Coordinates of C-alpha atoms and ligand atoms in Angstrom, one line a residue:
X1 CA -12.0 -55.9 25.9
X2 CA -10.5 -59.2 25.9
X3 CA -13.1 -61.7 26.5
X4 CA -12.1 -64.4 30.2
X5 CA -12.1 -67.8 30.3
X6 CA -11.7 -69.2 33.7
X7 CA -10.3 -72.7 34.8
X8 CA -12.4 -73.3 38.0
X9 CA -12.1 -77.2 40.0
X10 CA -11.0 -78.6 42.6
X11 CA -7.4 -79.5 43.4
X12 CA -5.7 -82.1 41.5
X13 CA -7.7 -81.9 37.8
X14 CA -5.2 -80.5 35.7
X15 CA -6.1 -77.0 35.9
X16 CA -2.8 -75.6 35.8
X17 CA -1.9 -78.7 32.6
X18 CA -4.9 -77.6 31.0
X19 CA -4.0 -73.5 31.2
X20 CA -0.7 -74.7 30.0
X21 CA -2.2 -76.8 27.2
X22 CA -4.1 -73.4 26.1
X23 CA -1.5 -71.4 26.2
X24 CA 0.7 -73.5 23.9
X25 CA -2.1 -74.4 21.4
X26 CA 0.0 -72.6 18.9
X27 CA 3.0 -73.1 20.3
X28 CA 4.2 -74.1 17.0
X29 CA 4.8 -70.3 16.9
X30 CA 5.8 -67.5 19.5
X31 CA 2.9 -65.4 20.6
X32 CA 2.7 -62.2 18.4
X33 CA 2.2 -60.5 21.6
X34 CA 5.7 -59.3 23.3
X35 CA 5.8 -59.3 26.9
X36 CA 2.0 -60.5 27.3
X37 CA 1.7 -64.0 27.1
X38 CA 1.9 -65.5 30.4
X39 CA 2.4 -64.5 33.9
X40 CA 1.6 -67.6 36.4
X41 CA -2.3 -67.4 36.3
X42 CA -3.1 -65.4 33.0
X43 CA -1.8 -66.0 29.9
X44 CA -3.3 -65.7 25.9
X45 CA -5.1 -68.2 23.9
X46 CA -5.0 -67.7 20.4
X47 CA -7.5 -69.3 18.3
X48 CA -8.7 -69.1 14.7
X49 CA -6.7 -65.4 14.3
X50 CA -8.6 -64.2 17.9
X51 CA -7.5 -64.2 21.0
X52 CA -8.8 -64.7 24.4
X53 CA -7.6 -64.5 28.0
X54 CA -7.1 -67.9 30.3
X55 CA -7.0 -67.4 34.0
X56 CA -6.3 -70.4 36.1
X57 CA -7.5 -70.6 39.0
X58 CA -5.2 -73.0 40.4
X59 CA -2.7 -70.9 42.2
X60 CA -4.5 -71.0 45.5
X61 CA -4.2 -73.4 48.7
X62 CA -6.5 -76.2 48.4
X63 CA -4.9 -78.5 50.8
X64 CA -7.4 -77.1 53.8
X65 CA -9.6 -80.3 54.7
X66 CA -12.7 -78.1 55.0
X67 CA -14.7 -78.5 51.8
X68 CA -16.3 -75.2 52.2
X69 CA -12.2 -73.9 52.3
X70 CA -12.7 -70.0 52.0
X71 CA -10.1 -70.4 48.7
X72 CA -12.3 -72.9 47.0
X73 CA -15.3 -70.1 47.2
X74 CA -12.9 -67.5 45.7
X75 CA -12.1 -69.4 43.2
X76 CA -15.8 -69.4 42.5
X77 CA -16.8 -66.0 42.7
X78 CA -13.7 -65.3 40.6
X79 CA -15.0 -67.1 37.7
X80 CA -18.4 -65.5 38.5
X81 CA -17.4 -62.0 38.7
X82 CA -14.8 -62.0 36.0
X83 CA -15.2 -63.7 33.0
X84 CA -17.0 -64.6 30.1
X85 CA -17.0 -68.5 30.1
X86 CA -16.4 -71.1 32.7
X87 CA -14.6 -74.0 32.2
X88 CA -15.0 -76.2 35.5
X89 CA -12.7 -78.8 35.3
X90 CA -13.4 -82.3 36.8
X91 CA -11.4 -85.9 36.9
X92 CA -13.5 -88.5 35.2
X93 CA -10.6 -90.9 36.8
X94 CA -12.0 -90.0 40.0
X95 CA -15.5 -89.4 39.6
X96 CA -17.8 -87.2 41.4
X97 CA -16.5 -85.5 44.3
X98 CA -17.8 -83.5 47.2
X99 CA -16.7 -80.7 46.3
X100 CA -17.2 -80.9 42.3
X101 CA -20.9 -80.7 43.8
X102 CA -20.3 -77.8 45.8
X103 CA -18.2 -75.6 42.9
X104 CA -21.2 -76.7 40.7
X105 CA -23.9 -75.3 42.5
X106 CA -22.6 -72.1 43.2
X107 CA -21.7 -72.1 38.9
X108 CA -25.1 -72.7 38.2
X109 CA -26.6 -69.6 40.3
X110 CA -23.5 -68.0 38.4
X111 CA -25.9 -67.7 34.8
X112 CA -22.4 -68.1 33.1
X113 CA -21.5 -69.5 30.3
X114 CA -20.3 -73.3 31.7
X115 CA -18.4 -76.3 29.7
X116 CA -18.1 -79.0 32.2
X117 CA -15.0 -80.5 31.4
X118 CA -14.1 -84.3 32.0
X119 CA -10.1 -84.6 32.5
X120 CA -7.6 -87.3 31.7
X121 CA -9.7 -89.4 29.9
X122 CA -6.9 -91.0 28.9
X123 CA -8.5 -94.1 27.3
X124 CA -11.6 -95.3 24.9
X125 CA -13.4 -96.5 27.9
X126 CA -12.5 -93.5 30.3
X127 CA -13.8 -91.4 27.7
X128 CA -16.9 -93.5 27.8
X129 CA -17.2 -92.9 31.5
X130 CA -17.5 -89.2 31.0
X131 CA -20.6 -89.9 29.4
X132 CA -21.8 -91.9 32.1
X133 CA -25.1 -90.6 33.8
X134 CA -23.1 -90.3 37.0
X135 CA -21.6 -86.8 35.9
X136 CA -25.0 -85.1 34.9
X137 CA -26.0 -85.3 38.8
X138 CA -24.0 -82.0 38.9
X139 CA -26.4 -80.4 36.3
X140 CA -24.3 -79.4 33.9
X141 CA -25.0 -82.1 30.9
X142 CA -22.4 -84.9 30.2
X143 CA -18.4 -83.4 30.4
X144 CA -16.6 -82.3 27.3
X145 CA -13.8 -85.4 27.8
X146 CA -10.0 -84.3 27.4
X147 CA -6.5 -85.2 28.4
X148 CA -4.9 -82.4 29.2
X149 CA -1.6 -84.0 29.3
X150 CA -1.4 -85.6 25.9
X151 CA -3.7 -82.7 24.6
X152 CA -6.2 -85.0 23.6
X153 CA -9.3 -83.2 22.4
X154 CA -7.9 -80.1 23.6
X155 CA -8.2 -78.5 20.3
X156 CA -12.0 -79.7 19.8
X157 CA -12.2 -77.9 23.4
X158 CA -11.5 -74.5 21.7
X159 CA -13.5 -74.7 19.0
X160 CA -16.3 -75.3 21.8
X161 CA -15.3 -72.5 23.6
X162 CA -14.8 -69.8 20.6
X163 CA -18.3 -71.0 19.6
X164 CA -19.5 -70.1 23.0
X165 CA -17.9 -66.8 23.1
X166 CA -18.7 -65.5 20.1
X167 CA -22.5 -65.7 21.4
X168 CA -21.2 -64.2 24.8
X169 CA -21.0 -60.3 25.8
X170 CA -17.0 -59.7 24.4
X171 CA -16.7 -62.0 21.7
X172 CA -12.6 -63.4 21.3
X173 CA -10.8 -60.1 19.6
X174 CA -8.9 -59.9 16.1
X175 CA -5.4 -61.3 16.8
X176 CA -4.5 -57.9 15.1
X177 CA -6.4 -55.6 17.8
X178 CA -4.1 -57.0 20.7
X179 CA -0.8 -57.5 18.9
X180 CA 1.7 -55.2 17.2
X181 CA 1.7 -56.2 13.7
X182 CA 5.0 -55.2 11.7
X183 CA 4.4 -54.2 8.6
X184 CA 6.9 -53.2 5.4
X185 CA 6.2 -51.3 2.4
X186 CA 8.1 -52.8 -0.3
X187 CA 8.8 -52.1 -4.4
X188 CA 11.0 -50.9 -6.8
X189 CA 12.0 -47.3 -6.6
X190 CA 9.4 -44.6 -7.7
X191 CA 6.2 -46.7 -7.8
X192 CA 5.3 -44.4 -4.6
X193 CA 6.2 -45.9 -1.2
X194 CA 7.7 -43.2 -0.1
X195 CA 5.0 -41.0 -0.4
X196 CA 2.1 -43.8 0.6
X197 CA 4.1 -43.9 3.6
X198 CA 3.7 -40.2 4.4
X199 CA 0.0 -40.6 3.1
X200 CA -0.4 -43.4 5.8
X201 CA 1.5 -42.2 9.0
X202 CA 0.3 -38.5 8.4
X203 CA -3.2 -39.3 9.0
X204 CA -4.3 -36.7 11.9
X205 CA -6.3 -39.2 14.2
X206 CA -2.9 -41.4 14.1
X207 CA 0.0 -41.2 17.1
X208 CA 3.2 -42.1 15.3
X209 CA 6.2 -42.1 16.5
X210 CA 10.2 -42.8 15.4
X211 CA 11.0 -46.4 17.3
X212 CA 14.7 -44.8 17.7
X213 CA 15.8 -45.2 21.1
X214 CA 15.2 -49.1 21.2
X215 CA 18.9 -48.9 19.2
X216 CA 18.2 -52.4 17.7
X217 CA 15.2 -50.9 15.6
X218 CA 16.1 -47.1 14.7
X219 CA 14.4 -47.0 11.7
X220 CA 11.6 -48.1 12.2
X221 CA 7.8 -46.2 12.8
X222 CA 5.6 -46.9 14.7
X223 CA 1.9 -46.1 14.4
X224 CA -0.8 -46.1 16.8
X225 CA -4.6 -46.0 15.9
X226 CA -7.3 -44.9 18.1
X227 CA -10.3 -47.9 18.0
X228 CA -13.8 -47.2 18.4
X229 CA -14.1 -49.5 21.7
X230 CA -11.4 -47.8 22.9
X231 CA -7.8 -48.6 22.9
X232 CA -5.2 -48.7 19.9
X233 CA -4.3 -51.0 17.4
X234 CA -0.6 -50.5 16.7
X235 CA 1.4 -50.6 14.0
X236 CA 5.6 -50.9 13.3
X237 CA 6.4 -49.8 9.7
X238 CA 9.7 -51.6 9.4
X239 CA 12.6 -49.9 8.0
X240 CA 11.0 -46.7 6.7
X241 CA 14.1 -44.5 7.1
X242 CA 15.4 -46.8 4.1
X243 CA 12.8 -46.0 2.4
X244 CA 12.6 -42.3 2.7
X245 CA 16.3 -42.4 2.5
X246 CA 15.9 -44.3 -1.4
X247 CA 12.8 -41.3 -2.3
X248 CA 13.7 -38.6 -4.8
X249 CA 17.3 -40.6 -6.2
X250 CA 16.2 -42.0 -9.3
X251 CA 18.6 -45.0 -9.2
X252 CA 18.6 -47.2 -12.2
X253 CA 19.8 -51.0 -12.7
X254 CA 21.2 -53.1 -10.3
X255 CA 21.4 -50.8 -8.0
X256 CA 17.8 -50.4 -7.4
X257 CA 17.6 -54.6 -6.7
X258 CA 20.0 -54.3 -4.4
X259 CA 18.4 -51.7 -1.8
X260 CA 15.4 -53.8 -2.6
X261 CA 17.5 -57.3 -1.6
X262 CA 18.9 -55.3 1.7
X263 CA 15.6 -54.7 2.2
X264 CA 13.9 -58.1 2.1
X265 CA 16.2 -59.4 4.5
X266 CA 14.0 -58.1 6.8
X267 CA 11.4 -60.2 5.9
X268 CA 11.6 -63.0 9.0
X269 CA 10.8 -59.9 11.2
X270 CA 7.4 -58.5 9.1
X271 CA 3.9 -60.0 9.7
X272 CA 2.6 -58.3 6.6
X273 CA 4.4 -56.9 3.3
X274 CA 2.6 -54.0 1.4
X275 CA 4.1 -54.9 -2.3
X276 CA 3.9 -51.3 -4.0
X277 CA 3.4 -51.6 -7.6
X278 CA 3.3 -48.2 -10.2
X279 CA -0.3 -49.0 -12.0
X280 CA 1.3 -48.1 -15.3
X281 CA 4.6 -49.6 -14.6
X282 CA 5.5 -53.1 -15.9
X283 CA 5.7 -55.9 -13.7
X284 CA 9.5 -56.4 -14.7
X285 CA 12.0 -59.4 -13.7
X286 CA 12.7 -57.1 -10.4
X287 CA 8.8 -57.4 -9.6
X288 CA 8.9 -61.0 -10.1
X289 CA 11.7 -61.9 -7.9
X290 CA 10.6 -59.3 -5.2
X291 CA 7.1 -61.6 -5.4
X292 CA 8.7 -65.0 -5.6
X293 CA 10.7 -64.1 -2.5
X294 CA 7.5 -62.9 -0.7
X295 CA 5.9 -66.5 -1.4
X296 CA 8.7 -68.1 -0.2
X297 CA 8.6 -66.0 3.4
X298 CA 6.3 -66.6 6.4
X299 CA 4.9 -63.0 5.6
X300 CA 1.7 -62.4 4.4
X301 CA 1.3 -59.7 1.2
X302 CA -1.3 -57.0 0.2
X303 CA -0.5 -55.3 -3.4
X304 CA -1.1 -51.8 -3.8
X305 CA -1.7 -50.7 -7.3
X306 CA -0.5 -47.0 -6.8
X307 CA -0.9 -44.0 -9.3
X308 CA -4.3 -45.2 -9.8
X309 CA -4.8 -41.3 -10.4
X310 CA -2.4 -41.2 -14.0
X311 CA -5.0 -44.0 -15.6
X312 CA -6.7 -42.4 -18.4
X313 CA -9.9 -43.1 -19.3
X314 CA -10.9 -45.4 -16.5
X315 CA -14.2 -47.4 -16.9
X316 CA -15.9 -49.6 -14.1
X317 CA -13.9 -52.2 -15.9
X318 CA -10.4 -51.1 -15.7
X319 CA -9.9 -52.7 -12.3
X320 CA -11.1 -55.6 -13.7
X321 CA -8.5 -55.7 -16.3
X322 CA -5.4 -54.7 -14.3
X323 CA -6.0 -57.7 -12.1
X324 CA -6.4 -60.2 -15.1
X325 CA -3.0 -58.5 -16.1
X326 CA -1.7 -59.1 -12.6
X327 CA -2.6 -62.8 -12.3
X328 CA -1.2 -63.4 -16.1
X329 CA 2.2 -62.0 -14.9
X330 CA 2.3 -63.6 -11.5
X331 CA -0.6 -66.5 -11.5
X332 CA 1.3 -68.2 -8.5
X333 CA 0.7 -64.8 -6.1
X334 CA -2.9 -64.5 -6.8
X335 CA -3.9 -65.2 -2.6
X336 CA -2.6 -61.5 -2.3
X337 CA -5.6 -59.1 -2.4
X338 CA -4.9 -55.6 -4.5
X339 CA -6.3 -52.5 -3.2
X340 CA -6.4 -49.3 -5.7
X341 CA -4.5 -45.7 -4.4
X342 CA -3.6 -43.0 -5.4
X343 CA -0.4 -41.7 -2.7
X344 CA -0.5 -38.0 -3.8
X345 CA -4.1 -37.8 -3.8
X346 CA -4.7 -40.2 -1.0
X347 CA -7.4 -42.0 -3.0
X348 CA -7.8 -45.3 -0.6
X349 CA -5.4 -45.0 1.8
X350 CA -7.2 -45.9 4.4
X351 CA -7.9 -49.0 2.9
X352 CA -4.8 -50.0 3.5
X353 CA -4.3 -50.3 7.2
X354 CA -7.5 -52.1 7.4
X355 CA -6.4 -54.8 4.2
X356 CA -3.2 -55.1 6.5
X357 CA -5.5 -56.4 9.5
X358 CA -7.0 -58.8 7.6
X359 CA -4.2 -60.4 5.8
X360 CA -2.8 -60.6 9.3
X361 CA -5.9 -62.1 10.7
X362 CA -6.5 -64.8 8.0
X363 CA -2.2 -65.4 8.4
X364 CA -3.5 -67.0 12.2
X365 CA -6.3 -68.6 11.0
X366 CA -7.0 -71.5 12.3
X367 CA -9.0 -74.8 11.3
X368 CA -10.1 -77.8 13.3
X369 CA -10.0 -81.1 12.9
X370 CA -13.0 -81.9 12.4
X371 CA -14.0 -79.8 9.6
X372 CA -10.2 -80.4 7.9
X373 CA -11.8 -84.3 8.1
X374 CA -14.8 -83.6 6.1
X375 CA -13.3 -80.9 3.5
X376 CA -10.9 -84.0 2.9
X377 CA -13.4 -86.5 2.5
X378 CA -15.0 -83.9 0.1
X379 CA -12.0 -83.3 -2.0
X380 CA -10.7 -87.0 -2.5
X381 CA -14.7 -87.5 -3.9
X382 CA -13.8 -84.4 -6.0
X383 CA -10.3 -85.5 -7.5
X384 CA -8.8 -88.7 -6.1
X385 CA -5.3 -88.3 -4.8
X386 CA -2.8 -88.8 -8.0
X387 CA 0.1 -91.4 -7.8
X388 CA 3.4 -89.6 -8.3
X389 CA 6.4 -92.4 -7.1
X390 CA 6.3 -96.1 -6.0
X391 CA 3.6 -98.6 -6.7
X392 CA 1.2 -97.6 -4.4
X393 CA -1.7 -96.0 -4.7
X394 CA -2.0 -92.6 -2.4
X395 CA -4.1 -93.0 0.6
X396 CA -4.4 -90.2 3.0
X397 CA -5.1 -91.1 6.5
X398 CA -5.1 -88.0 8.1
X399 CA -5.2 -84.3 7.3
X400 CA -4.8 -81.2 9.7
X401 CA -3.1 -78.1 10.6
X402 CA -0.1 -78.0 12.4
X403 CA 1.2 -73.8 12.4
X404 CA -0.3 -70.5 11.9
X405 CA 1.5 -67.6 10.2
X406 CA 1.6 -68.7 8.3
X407 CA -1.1 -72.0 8.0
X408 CA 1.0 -75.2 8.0
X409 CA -1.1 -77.9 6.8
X410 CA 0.0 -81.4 7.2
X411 CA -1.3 -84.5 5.1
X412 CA -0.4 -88.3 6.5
X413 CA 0.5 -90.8 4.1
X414 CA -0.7 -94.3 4.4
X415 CA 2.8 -96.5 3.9
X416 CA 6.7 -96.1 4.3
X417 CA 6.7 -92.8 1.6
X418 CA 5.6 -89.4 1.2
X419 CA 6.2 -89.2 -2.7
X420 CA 3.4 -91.5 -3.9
X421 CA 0.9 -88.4 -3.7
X422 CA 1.6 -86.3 -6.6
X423 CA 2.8 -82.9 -5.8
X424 CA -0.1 -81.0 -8.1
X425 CA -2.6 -82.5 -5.3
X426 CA -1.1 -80.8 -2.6
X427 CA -1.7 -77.6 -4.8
X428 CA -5.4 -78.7 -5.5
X429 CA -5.7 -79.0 -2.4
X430 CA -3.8 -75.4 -1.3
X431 CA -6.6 -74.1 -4.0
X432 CA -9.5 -75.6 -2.2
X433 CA -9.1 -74.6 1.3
X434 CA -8.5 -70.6 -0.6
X435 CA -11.5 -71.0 -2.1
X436 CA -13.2 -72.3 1.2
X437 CA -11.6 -70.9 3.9
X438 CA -9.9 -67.3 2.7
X439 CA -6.0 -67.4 3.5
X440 CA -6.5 -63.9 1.8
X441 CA -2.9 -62.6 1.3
X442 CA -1.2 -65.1 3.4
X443 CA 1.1 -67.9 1.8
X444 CA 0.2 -71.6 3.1
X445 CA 2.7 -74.5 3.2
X446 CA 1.4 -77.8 2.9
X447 CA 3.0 -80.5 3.8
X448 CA 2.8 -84.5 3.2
X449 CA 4.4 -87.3 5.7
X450 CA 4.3 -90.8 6.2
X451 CA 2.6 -92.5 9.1
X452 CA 5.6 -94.0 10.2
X453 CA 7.3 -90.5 10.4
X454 CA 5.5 -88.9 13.1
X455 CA 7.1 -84.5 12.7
Ligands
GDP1 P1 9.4 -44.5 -3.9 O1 10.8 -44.4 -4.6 O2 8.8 -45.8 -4.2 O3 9.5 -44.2 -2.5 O4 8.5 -43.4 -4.7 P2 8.2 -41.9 -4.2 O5 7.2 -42.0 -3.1 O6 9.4 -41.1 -4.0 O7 7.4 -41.4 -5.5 C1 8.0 -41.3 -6.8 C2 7.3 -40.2 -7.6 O8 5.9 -40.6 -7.9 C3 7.2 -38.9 -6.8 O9 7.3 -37.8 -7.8 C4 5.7 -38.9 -6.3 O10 5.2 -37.6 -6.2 C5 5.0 -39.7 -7.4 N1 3.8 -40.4 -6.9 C6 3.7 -41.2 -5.8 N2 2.5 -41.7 -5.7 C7 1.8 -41.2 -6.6 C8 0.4 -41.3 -7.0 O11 -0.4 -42.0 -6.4 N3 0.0 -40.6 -8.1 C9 0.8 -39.8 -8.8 N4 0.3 -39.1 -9.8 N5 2.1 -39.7 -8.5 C10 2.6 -40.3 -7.4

């Protein structure tokens, strides 16, 4: 199901640097898939919250002095039989070779999806060689240039390729189709996560089973979901023996806080959070701190208004008004979606596990370069950056994102401090890119560094 990109050149390009390259694009953060990420010629590229699969090509014996070598036609019919894109890989150091011509032509008859990629284009003028007419004598257009090593361009590469695939056959899959997301219901006792739980892993057409036997994780569930293309989408439901364990004992006072604190701890381990909420229940001081330490974590959060069942007299507006009473109570949370259910009747349920995707998705989202450049240019226009400390005036050279799951969004600072940009711009612009680009549920840090200070 997993749409292949294949690394196809000759020896010596930077296959196996590029494959690296791709693999590590997010190395800012471990793969969310255990076990899968690399073996020596296959590994997973994550980009924009989907994933695709690399294979490099690279592994085999090019040293044979025959240009027709039998491995260099393999390599070939590889990338012809297998994937979904090609990306043939050529030195724009050393120009057009022999057998660049040969790989080419055989490409070409492939009908695949090609990006002719020029390699360690190291400098201004190298990268003006790739546009040279020399390359297009191989009939694929002018190479996309890179450096591989230094990762120059690399990322400007993907969003190439994504583009590409999305128009192809398999288009790259949800981040949360291929990896196990772990997900915790949270809230105070009695709002209902005990018995949204049941509601959730008793669905028939789920496999669920106790994690017990892995001894580090014994309480844990874990749910698998049959998917219409085939396959299943699984789930971990952290901790839920706690949960089950706190159902039915109506504790009161500080104790309550504290199974709820016990429980948090957890939170480094959980991609998503469902925060359970009793619709008629206030949203007390135990609410609040459960939500402030939620924003503070790397965890994304849905809210689940439960008891939906008990509202009396419910008009097409009620929703409406719970979640102007929500955002009045907790205005800083309002990036986590709230979805309506009743446990006991199982009123939206299913809802759920499909709002839990897509917080997870839009927690790995990803945007370029590029269009970060632009949306800045758009906002300074909009509001220009306010002065906070120093003399200076704020200028921002440079704006991108570093992380995923969460988005890490880094702002460059002309001058020797951070602290002349105000910190309410860093919030303007945490509300823009919501209002532009989703984040639904997922917290975003935004960061601001000097141009001296290279993190
Ligand atoms: P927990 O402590 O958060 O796990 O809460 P429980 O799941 O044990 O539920 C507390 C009480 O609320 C139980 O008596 C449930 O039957 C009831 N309850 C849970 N969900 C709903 C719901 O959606 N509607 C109604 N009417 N009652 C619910």
């Amino acid at each position: 199901m997993i749409p292949k990109i294949a690394i196809v050149g000759r020896a010596n390009v930077g296959k196996s640097t590029l494959f690296n390259r791709l693999l590590g694009a997010n190395k800012a953060l471990t793969s969310p898939i255990p076990g899968t990420t690399r073996d020596r010629a296959e590994g997973d590229c994550f980009w924009n919250g989907t994933v695709a699969r690399v294979i490099d090509t690279g592994g085999v014996n090019m040293k044979a002095i025959d240009p027709f070598d039998r491995d260099i036609r393999e390599q070939a019919e590889l990338a012809i039989n297998e994937c979904d894109l090609v990306l043939f890989l050529v030195d724009i150091k050393v120009g057009i070779n022999p057998d660049d011509r040969m790989i080419a032509k055989r490409l070409r008859q492939s009908k695949k999806p090609i990006i002719l990629v020029g390699n360690k284009a190291d400098t201004p003028a190298l990268r003006r060689a790739a546009e040279a007419g020399e390359w297009k004598a191989l009939g694929l257009g002018a190479p996309f240039a890179i450096a591989a090593h230094q990762g120059q361009a690399v990322g400007d590469l993907l969003e190439d390729v994504w583009k590409k695939l999305k128009k192809a056959k398999r288009p790259p899959v949800p981040v949360s189709e291929v990896a196990t997301t772990r997900v915790m219901v949270i809230g105070t006792p009695n709002v209902g996560k005990s018995t949204l739980l049941n509601a959730i892993v008793g669905q028939k057409r789920f496999i669920t089973s106790p994690v017990a036997h892995t001894t580090r994780e014994p309480n844990d569930t874990l749910i698998e979901v049959p998917m219409k293309e085939g396959g299943t989408k699984r789930y971990i439901f952290v901790d839920t023996a706690g949960i089950r364990k706190m159902a039915g004992v109506k504790k009161r006072g500080g104790m309550e806080l504290a199974g709820v604190m016990k429980t948090l701890k957890l939170l480094p381990h959980v991609d998503v959070a469902i925060l359970v909420l009793d619709v008629l229940g206030e949203i007390g001081n135990q609410e609040k701190k459960i939500i402030e330490l939620l924003s503070e974590s790397n965890t994304a959060t849905l809210i689940v208004a439960n008891k939906w069942d008990l509202v009396p007299h419910k008009t097409t507006t009620t929703q409406n008004e719970y979640l102007r009473h929500v955002a009045g109570k907790i205005p800083f949370f309002a990036y986590a979606p709230i979805i309506f259910t009743s446990a006991m009747t199982g009123q939206h349920v299913q809802k759920v596990l499909d709002m839990v995707d897509h917080v997870q998705n839009e927690r790995y989202k990803q945007i370029d370069e590029d269009t970060l450049t632009e949306f800045l240019h758009r906002m300074i226009k909009k509001h220009l950056p306010s002065r906070h400390k120093g003399v200076s005036h704020p200028v921002i050279l440079k704006f991108h994102q570093t992380a995923v799951a969460p988005p890490v969004f880094a702002l460059t600072i002309k001058g020797k401090r951070a602290d002349v940009l105000h910190p309410s711009y860093l919030r303007f612009l945490e509300n823009q890119l919501r209002e532009e680009f989703g984040f639904d549920g997922t917290p975003i840090r935004m960061r601001s560094r000097t141009e001296l200070r290279k993190t």
